[in-house]
GROMACS .gro file of C-alpha atoms in nm:
model
  373
    1MET     CA    1   0.002  -0.021   0.006
    2LEU     CA    2   0.299   0.223   0.094
    3ALA     CA    3   0.456   0.184  -0.244
    4TYR     CA    4   0.121   0.249  -0.417
    5LEU     CA    5   0.049   0.581  -0.236
    6ILE     CA    6   0.392   0.702  -0.326
    7ARG     CA    7   0.336   0.644  -0.696
    8ARG     CA    8   0.014   0.801  -0.689
    9LEU     CA    9   0.137   1.104  -0.496
   10LEU     CA   10   0.452   1.160  -0.763
   11LEU     CA   11   0.208   1.147  -1.075
   12ILE     CA   12   0.010   1.444  -0.907
   13VAL     CA   13   0.318   1.661  -1.062
   14PRO     CA   14   0.291   1.550  -1.392
   15THR     CA   15  -0.081   1.534  -1.414
   16LEU     CA   16  -0.118   1.880  -1.268
   17LEU     CA   17   0.118   2.040  -1.499
   18GLY     CA   18  -0.081   1.873  -1.789
   19ILE     CA   19  -0.408   2.035  -1.664
   20MET     CA   20  -0.269   2.353  -1.592
   21LEU     CA   21  -0.076   2.358  -1.952
   22ILE     CA   22  -0.398   2.289  -2.144
   23ASN     CA   23  -0.571   2.535  -1.972
   24PHE     CA   24  -0.297   2.812  -1.987
   25LEU     CA   25  -0.315   2.732  -2.367
   26VAL     CA   26  -0.680   2.755  -2.413
   27ILE     CA   27  -0.753   3.076  -2.207
   28GLN     CA   28  -0.463   3.230  -2.403
   29VAL     CA   29  -0.649   3.230  -2.752
   30VAL     CA   30  -0.995   3.307  -2.558
   31PRO     CA   31  -1.050   3.691  -2.664
   32GLY     CA   32  -1.127   3.949  -2.406
   33GLY     CA   33  -0.858   3.912  -2.200
   34PRO     CA   34  -0.721   4.192  -1.905
   35VAL     CA   35  -0.510   4.411  -2.192
   36GLU     CA   36  -0.831   4.392  -2.401
   37GLN     CA   37  -1.038   4.508  -2.123
   38MET     CA   38  -0.820   4.788  -2.019
   39ILE     CA   39  -0.824   4.936  -2.381
   40ALA     CA   40  -1.201   4.912  -2.391
   41GLN     CA   41  -1.222   5.073  -2.040
   42MET     CA   42  -0.970   5.364  -2.190
   43SER     CA   43  -1.138   5.384  -2.530
   44GLY     CA   44  -1.469   5.425  -2.346
   45HIS     CA   45  -1.347   5.753  -2.138
   46ALA     CA   46  -1.181   5.843  -2.469
   47MET     CA   47  -1.511   5.847  -2.637
   48ALA     CA   48  -1.733   5.985  -2.361
   49ALA     CA   49  -1.457   6.299  -2.350
   50THR     CA   50  -1.518   6.348  -2.734
   51GLY     CA   51  -1.868   6.352  -2.683
   52ARG     CA   52  -1.870   6.639  -2.475
   53PHE     CA   53  -1.666   6.847  -2.717
   54ALA     CA   54  -1.895   6.745  -2.991
   55GLY     CA   55  -2.072   7.070  -3.023
   56ALA     CA   56  -1.749   7.254  -3.119
   57GLY     CA   57  -1.723   7.119  -3.459
   58SER     CA   58  -1.863   6.818  -3.696
   59SER     CA   59  -1.764   6.453  -3.674
   60GLU     CA   60  -1.582   6.495  -4.018
   61THR     CA   61  -1.358   6.788  -3.876
   62THR     CA   62  -1.289   6.580  -3.577
   63THR     CA   63  -1.191   6.261  -3.760
   64SER     CA   64  -0.976   6.503  -3.987
   65ASN     CA   65  -0.779   6.631  -3.730
   66THR     CA   66  -0.723   6.278  -3.573
   67GLN     CA   67  -0.583   6.124  -3.878
   68ASN     CA   68  -0.344   6.450  -3.944
   69ARG     CA   69  -0.241   6.512  -3.611
   70PRO     CA   70   0.080   6.321  -3.464
   71GLY     CA   71  -0.017   6.013  -3.257
   72GLY     CA   72  -0.359   6.010  -3.392
   73SER     CA   73  -0.498   5.671  -3.529
   74ALA     CA   74  -0.334   5.677  -3.872
   75SER     CA   75  -0.009   5.719  -3.751
   76VAL     CA   76   0.019   5.485  -3.437
   77GLY     CA   77   0.153   5.238  -3.640
   78GLY     CA   78  -0.151   5.075  -3.811
   79GLU     CA   79  -0.355   4.776  -3.664
   80SER     CA   80  -0.330   4.624  -3.331
   81LYS     CA   81  -0.351   4.283  -3.234
   82TYR     CA   82  -0.607   4.367  -2.952
   83ARG     CA   83  -0.944   4.471  -3.041
   84GLY     CA   84  -1.041   4.837  -2.982
   85ALA     CA   85  -0.686   4.968  -2.978
   86ARG     CA   86  -0.723   5.166  -3.257
   87GLY     CA   87  -0.610   5.547  -3.191
   88LEU     CA   88  -0.422   5.444  -2.898
   89ASP     CA   89  -0.040   5.500  -2.847
   90PRO     CA   90   0.157   5.178  -2.903
   91ASP     CA   91   0.367   5.270  -2.594
   92LEU     CA   92   0.052   5.304  -2.409
   93ILE     CA   93  -0.070   4.955  -2.505
   94LYS     CA   94   0.312   4.836  -2.405
   95ASP     CA   95   0.276   4.944  -2.089
   96ILE     CA   96  -0.074   4.776  -2.030
   97GLU     CA   97   0.094   4.482  -2.177
   98LYS     CA   98   0.386   4.487  -1.913
   99MET     CA   99   0.156   4.587  -1.629
  100TYR     CA  100  -0.018   4.252  -1.673
  101GLY     CA  101   0.285   4.083  -1.750
  102MET     CA  102   0.179   3.993  -2.131
  103ASP     CA  103   0.497   4.119  -2.259
  104ARG     CA  104   0.703   3.806  -2.229
  105PRO     CA  105   0.642   3.513  -2.454
  106ILE     CA  106   0.365   3.264  -2.356
  107HIS     CA  107   0.621   2.982  -2.271
  108VAL     CA  108   0.813   3.228  -2.032
  109ARG     CA  109   0.491   3.332  -1.884
  110PHE     CA  110   0.373   2.945  -1.834
  111PHE     CA  111   0.710   2.825  -1.665
  112ARG     CA  112   0.697   3.125  -1.433
  113MET     CA  113   0.378   3.110  -1.339
  114VAL     CA  114   0.465   2.687  -1.278
  115LYS     CA  115   0.739   2.800  -1.059
  116ASN     CA  116   0.543   3.072  -0.847
  117TYR     CA  117   0.261   2.780  -0.794
  118ALA     CA  118   0.497   2.532  -0.663
  119THR     CA  119   0.558   2.736  -0.372
  120PHE     CA  120   0.163   2.855  -0.367
  121ASP     CA  121   0.271   3.238  -0.470
  122PHE     CA  122  -0.072   3.291  -0.699
  123GLY     CA  123   0.025   3.665  -0.735
  124GLU     CA  124  -0.210   3.954  -0.734
  125SER     CA  125  -0.518   4.004  -0.879
  126PHE     CA  126  -0.547   4.239  -1.175
  127PHE     CA  127  -0.862   4.418  -1.093
  128GLN     CA  128  -0.900   4.384  -0.741
  129GLY     CA  129  -0.544   4.488  -0.626
  130ARG     CA  130  -0.491   4.256  -0.365
  131LYS     CA  131  -0.308   3.913  -0.326
  132VAL     CA  132  -0.487   3.598  -0.456
  133ILE     CA  133  -0.424   3.376  -0.165
  134ASP     CA  134  -0.561   3.640   0.083
  135LEU     CA  135  -0.868   3.714  -0.166
  136VAL     CA  136  -0.923   3.327  -0.134
  137LEU     CA  137  -0.853   3.288   0.245
  138SER     CA  138  -1.096   3.570   0.290
  139LYS     CA  139  -1.380   3.373   0.079
  140MET     CA  140  -1.258   3.011   0.232
  141PRO     CA  141  -1.526   3.011   0.541
  142VAL     CA  142  -1.829   3.051   0.319
  143SER     CA  143  -1.750   2.775   0.079
  144ILE     CA  144  -1.631   2.554   0.385
  145SER     CA  145  -1.928   2.626   0.589
  146LEU     CA  146  -2.174   2.535   0.244
  147GLY     CA  147  -1.958   2.241   0.133
  148LEU     CA  148  -1.912   2.076   0.462
  149TRP     CA  149  -2.202   2.083   0.613
  150THR     CA  150  -2.420   2.008   0.271
  151THR     CA  151  -2.188   1.706   0.214
  152LEU     CA  152  -2.208   1.585   0.577
  153LEU     CA  153  -2.622   1.632   0.568
  154ILE     CA  154  -2.645   1.456   0.195
  155TYR     CA  155  -2.425   1.166   0.294
  156ALA     CA  156  -2.602   1.099   0.619
  157THR     CA  157  -2.941   1.122   0.503
  158SER     CA  158  -2.913   0.968   0.160
  159ILE     CA  159  -2.710   0.644   0.270
  160PRO     CA  160  -2.965   0.536   0.535
  161LEU     CA  161  -3.258   0.622   0.322
  162GLY     CA  162  -3.081   0.449   0.017
  163ILE     CA  163  -3.060   0.142   0.230
  164ALA     CA  164  -3.394   0.162   0.390
  165LYS     CA  165  -3.547   0.145   0.030
  166ALA     CA  166  -3.355  -0.149  -0.076
  167VAL     CA  167  -3.451  -0.334   0.211
  168ARG     CA  168  -3.809  -0.248   0.137
  169ASP     CA  169  -3.778  -0.242  -0.240
  170GLY     CA  170  -4.125  -0.211  -0.374
  171SER     CA  171  -4.313  -0.123  -0.027
  172ARG     CA  172  -4.547   0.160   0.004
  173PHE     CA  173  -4.255   0.344   0.199
  174ASP     CA  174  -4.041   0.280  -0.126
  175LEU     CA  175  -4.279   0.416  -0.357
  176ALA     CA  176  -4.328   0.741  -0.131
  177THR     CA  177  -3.980   0.805  -0.072
  178SER     CA  178  -3.925   0.764  -0.453
  179ALA     CA  179  -4.164   1.034  -0.509
  180VAL     CA  180  -3.961   1.277  -0.261
  181VAL     CA  181  -3.655   1.180  -0.408
  182THR     CA  182  -3.756   1.247  -0.775
  183ALA     CA  183  -3.950   1.584  -0.694
  184GLY     CA  184  -3.598   1.659  -0.543
  185TYR     CA  185  -3.374   1.593  -0.819
  186ALA     CA  186  -3.646   1.773  -1.045
  187ILE     CA  187  -3.637   2.086  -0.881
  188PRO     CA  188  -3.308   2.329  -0.897
  189SER     CA  189  -3.140   2.394  -0.606
  190PHE     CA  190  -3.178   2.794  -0.696
  191LEU     CA  191  -3.538   2.755  -0.761
  192PHE     CA  192  -3.604   2.594  -0.431
  193ALA     CA  193  -3.402   2.840  -0.268
  194LEU     CA  194  -3.638   3.138  -0.404
  195LEU     CA  195  -3.910   2.939  -0.260
  196LEU     CA  196  -3.768   2.941   0.062
  197ILE     CA  197  -3.686   3.284   0.051
  198VAL     CA  198  -4.044   3.337  -0.039
  199VAL     CA  199  -4.172   3.167   0.241
  200PHE     CA  200  -3.925   3.181   0.519
  201ALA     CA  201  -3.735   3.507   0.443
  202GLY     CA  202  -3.960   3.755   0.425
  203GLY     CA  203  -4.023   3.728   0.050
  204ARG     CA  204  -4.431   3.746   0.141
  205TYR     CA  205  -4.499   3.505   0.440
  206PHE     CA  206  -4.277   3.467   0.725
  207SER     CA  207  -3.912   3.663   0.830
  208TRP     CA  208  -3.784   3.349   1.033
  209PHE     CA  209  -3.474   3.352   0.885
  210PRO     CA  210  -3.217   3.607   0.747
  211LEU     CA  211  -3.164   3.674   0.361
  212ARG     CA  212  -2.785   3.775   0.361
  213GLY     CA  213  -2.459   3.691   0.519
  214LEU     CA  214  -2.271   3.403   0.689
  215VAL     CA  215  -2.319   3.553   1.042
  216SER     CA  216  -2.509   3.863   1.203
  217ASP     CA  217  -2.350   4.240   1.208
  218SER     CA  218  -2.343   4.199   1.587
  219TRP     CA  219  -2.190   3.818   1.594
  220GLU     CA  220  -1.870   3.949   1.750
  221LYS     CA  221  -2.074   4.092   2.057
  222LEU     CA  222  -2.267   3.764   2.092
  223GLY     CA  223  -2.166   3.465   2.335
  224VAL     CA  224  -2.008   3.149   2.226
  225PHE     CA  225  -2.365   2.971   2.231
  226ALA     CA  226  -2.520   3.256   2.051
  227LYS     CA  227  -2.252   3.264   1.804
  228VAL     CA  228  -2.317   2.900   1.721
  229LEU     CA  229  -2.698   2.953   1.674
  230ASP     CA  230  -2.657   3.259   1.463
  231TYR     CA  231  -2.424   3.076   1.232
  232PHE     CA  232  -2.642   2.782   1.179
  233TRP     CA  233  -2.952   3.071   1.160
  234HIS     CA  234  -2.782   3.198   0.852
  235LEU     CA  235  -2.711   2.863   0.696
  236ALA     CA  236  -3.020   2.704   0.735
  237LEU     CA  237  -3.198   2.823   0.430
  238PRO     CA  238  -2.883   2.783   0.171
  239ILE     CA  239  -2.787   2.437   0.310
  240THR     CA  240  -3.122   2.316   0.299
  241ALA     CA  241  -3.189   2.405  -0.082
  242MET     CA  242  -2.849   2.260  -0.161
  243VAL     CA  243  -2.932   1.933   0.055
  244VAL     CA  244  -3.281   1.887  -0.119
  245GLY     CA  245  -3.107   1.926  -0.490
  246GLY     CA  246  -2.835   1.691  -0.431
  247PHE     CA  247  -2.943   1.422  -0.217
  248ALA     CA  248  -3.150   1.245  -0.493
  249THR     CA  249  -2.845   1.078  -0.682
  250LEU     CA  250  -2.667   0.933  -0.404
  251THR     CA  251  -2.997   0.773  -0.279
  252LEU     CA  252  -3.074   0.590  -0.562
  253LEU     CA  253  -2.723   0.512  -0.610
  254THR     CA  254  -2.679   0.359  -0.274
  255LYS     CA  255  -3.036   0.176  -0.313
  256ASN     CA  256  -2.906   0.012  -0.656
  257SER     CA  257  -2.592  -0.093  -0.505
  258PHE     CA  258  -2.756  -0.250  -0.213
  259ILE     CA  259  -3.040  -0.448  -0.428
  260ASP     CA  260  -2.719  -0.566  -0.649
  261GLN     CA  261  -2.563  -0.705  -0.352
  262ILE     CA  262  -2.859  -0.839  -0.173
  263HIS     CA  263  -2.938  -1.083  -0.443
  264MET     CA  264  -2.571  -1.231  -0.456
  265GLN     CA  265  -2.524  -1.587  -0.381
  266TYR     CA  266  -2.319  -1.543  -0.070
  267VAL     CA  267  -2.615  -1.336   0.093
  268MET     CA  268  -2.815  -1.650   0.040
  269THR     CA  269  -2.528  -1.849   0.159
  270ALA     CA  270  -2.522  -1.660   0.500
  271ARG     CA  271  -2.890  -1.647   0.540
  272ALA     CA  272  -2.880  -2.028   0.471
  273LYS     CA  273  -2.643  -2.052   0.758
  274GLY     CA  274  -2.879  -1.875   1.019
  275LEU     CA  275  -2.732  -1.513   1.020
  276GLY     CA  276  -2.934  -1.262   1.113
  277GLU     CA  277  -3.081  -1.041   0.855
  278ARG     CA  278  -2.911  -0.720   1.021
  279ARG     CA  279  -2.592  -0.890   1.047
  280VAL     CA  280  -2.595  -1.019   0.677
  281LEU     CA  281  -2.705  -0.638   0.583
  282TYR     CA  282  -2.428  -0.446   0.771
  283GLY     CA  283  -2.186  -0.743   0.817
  284HIS     CA  284  -2.168  -0.873   0.442
  285VAL     CA  285  -2.377  -0.667   0.214
  286PHE     CA  286  -2.264  -0.294   0.343
  287ARG     CA  287  -1.886  -0.350   0.297
  288ASN     CA  288  -1.960  -0.435  -0.072
  289ALA     CA  289  -2.223  -0.227  -0.155
  290MET     CA  290  -2.040   0.078  -0.016
  291LEU     CA  291  -1.748   0.056  -0.251
  292ILE     CA  292  -1.949   0.227  -0.540
  293VAL     CA  293  -2.084   0.470  -0.337
  294ILE     CA  294  -1.694   0.571  -0.208
  295ALA     CA  295  -1.612   0.590  -0.561
  296GLY     CA  296  -1.817   0.863  -0.631
  297PHE     CA  297  -1.709   1.064  -0.328
  298PRO     CA  298  -1.418   1.280  -0.433
  299SER     CA  299  -1.621   1.410  -0.749
  300ALA     CA  300  -1.915   1.494  -0.528
  301PHE     CA  301  -1.705   1.659  -0.223
  302VAL     CA  302  -1.567   1.880  -0.467
  303ARG     CA  303  -1.846   1.981  -0.689
  304ILE     CA  304  -2.051   2.066  -0.375
  305PHE     CA  305  -1.734   2.199  -0.185
  306PHE     CA  306  -1.672   2.460  -0.463
  307THR     CA  307  -1.873   2.484  -0.776
  308GLY     CA  308  -2.214   2.361  -0.687
  309ALA     CA  309  -2.282   2.670  -0.441
  310LEU     CA  310  -2.260   2.967  -0.700
  311LEU     CA  311  -2.609   3.038  -0.751
  312ILE     CA  312  -2.719   2.983  -0.380
  313GLU     CA  313  -2.408   3.232  -0.299
  314VAL     CA  314  -2.567   3.469  -0.517
  315ILE     CA  315  -2.895   3.446  -0.415
  316PHE     CA  316  -2.817   3.442  -0.021
  317SER     CA  317  -2.557   3.702  -0.055
  318LEU     CA  318  -2.268   3.506   0.031
  319ASP     CA  319  -1.945   3.611  -0.096
  320GLY     CA  320  -1.764   3.249  -0.158
  321LEU     CA  321  -1.501   3.095  -0.371
  322GLY     CA  322  -1.783   3.003  -0.634
  323LEU     CA  323  -1.869   3.374  -0.673
  324LEU     CA  324  -1.488   3.451  -0.674
  325GLY     CA  325  -1.433   3.246  -0.944
  326TYR     CA  326  -1.723   3.306  -1.163
  327GLU     CA  327  -1.660   3.707  -1.152
  328ALA     CA  328  -1.272   3.620  -1.215
  329ALA     CA  329  -1.367   3.436  -1.543
  330ILE     CA  330  -1.612   3.714  -1.665
  331SER     CA  331  -1.326   3.960  -1.584
  332ARG     CA  332  -1.084   3.754  -1.736
  333ASP     CA  333  -0.864   3.789  -1.401
  334TYR     CA  334  -0.597   3.529  -1.490
  335PRO     CA  335  -0.426   3.530  -1.139
  336ILE     CA  336  -0.761   3.424  -0.992
  337MET     CA  337  -0.853   3.192  -1.247
  338PHE     CA  338  -0.550   2.995  -1.269
  339ALA     CA  339  -0.514   2.963  -0.886
  340SER     CA  340  -0.872   2.868  -0.846
  341LEU     CA  341  -0.801   2.559  -1.117
  342TYR     CA  342  -0.469   2.480  -0.944
  343PHE     CA  343  -0.650   2.478  -0.609
  344PHE     CA  344  -0.926   2.253  -0.730
  345SER     CA  345  -0.725   2.047  -0.964
  346LEU     CA  346  -0.475   1.959  -0.661
  347LEU     CA  347  -0.763   1.885  -0.448
  348GLY     CA  348  -0.924   1.647  -0.695
  349LEU     CA  349  -0.602   1.471  -0.726
  350VAL     CA  350  -0.554   1.424  -0.349
  351MET     CA  351  -0.935   1.316  -0.291
  352ASN     CA  352  -0.884   1.020  -0.554
  353ILE     CA  353  -0.613   0.932  -0.370
  354ILE     CA  354  -0.788   0.937   0.007
  355SER     CA  355  -1.058   0.743  -0.214
  356ASP     CA  356  -0.865   0.432  -0.278
  357MET     CA  357  -0.735   0.459   0.067
  358THR     CA  358  -1.078   0.449   0.175
  359TYR     CA  359  -1.167   0.161  -0.068
  360ALA     CA  360  -0.897  -0.041   0.145
  361LEU     CA  361  -1.034   0.080   0.481
  362VAL     CA  362  -1.409  -0.048   0.360
  363ASP     CA  363  -1.266  -0.409   0.242
  364PRO     CA  364  -0.908  -0.501   0.312
  365ARG     CA  365  -0.938  -0.751   0.053
  366ILE     CA  366  -0.892  -0.486  -0.181
  367ASP     CA  367  -0.503  -0.500  -0.271
  368PHE     CA  368  -0.349  -0.177  -0.468
  369GLU     CA  369  -0.020  -0.318  -0.480
  370SER     CA  370  -0.073  -0.541  -0.767
  371ARG     CA  371  -0.247  -0.306  -0.975
  372GLU     CA  372  -0.065  -0.102  -1.224
  373VAL     CA  373  -0.122   0.297  -1.197
   0.00000   0.00000   0.00000
């Protein structure tokens, strides 16, 4: 097991490099980078200034003067590789490129990024003027709160419910819970969140829960027990919305996995030996049936922990990592984009290794030493 673990840890490096390289190359060809956004802002300001003096002369006169004066668009060196750069001084564009680090060749930028990321140096945000690591850490409490409690509640609900449905397959209980599970799967979490706001957060009926933030403004002045209550009071609605929208898949997966194992030959043999149904279920079936559930844990954890809460964060005004990554993608804030990608990829690779280790804990018969990585 130790040799397998070492091999998997060593494979993280080339895998992470490959992920970063592919995404780095893709982002380089996507239009609308930070330089173009800065040029667009400057061009917008320039057009606004031109509009204020439009009464001083006709547009033909303004265009003619622009083309004939030094530094005008006709004398700045022709076409630019950036959209909207026509009419701007090439030296100014070079300064903007240097400011964002775009003046270096693409391979130099990539290897410099890899070197910095190896020491978790993610640089500074292009548009927020803060270190990326500080931004991530400031948003982390929201994402940890949503992801951790949602994951725990989904697994704590889905696994027992799935087992109960498998044991009572075809019964009224199975049919009734299937209707609830199907409804939860069919209703998007953000739509259910809006329903919760309308009913319980002052939208129309009751004002039992707060609508925004992770804690109250007076949280620092509260006692320890009051702080805990205030924290969960703010999380009640967003977590409920995420759990309702996320427990259906795991419940059905658990049920189908247990049904497959219940009809195996070894289960009938155990029953023939006189073992009780509870001992057969939890002593033999549980260990085998839970393997497929454990296999999906890493991807489910990463999805819920970071990316699944974007709309929930927006609806409940929770400033977390999902919202930070979305805003960075919209504004082409490359340091935040690549740092988020690096962190999520690294976490996913580590979680896959943890998943394999959990396999061995659940079923000691599994031996990874003979497995080719």
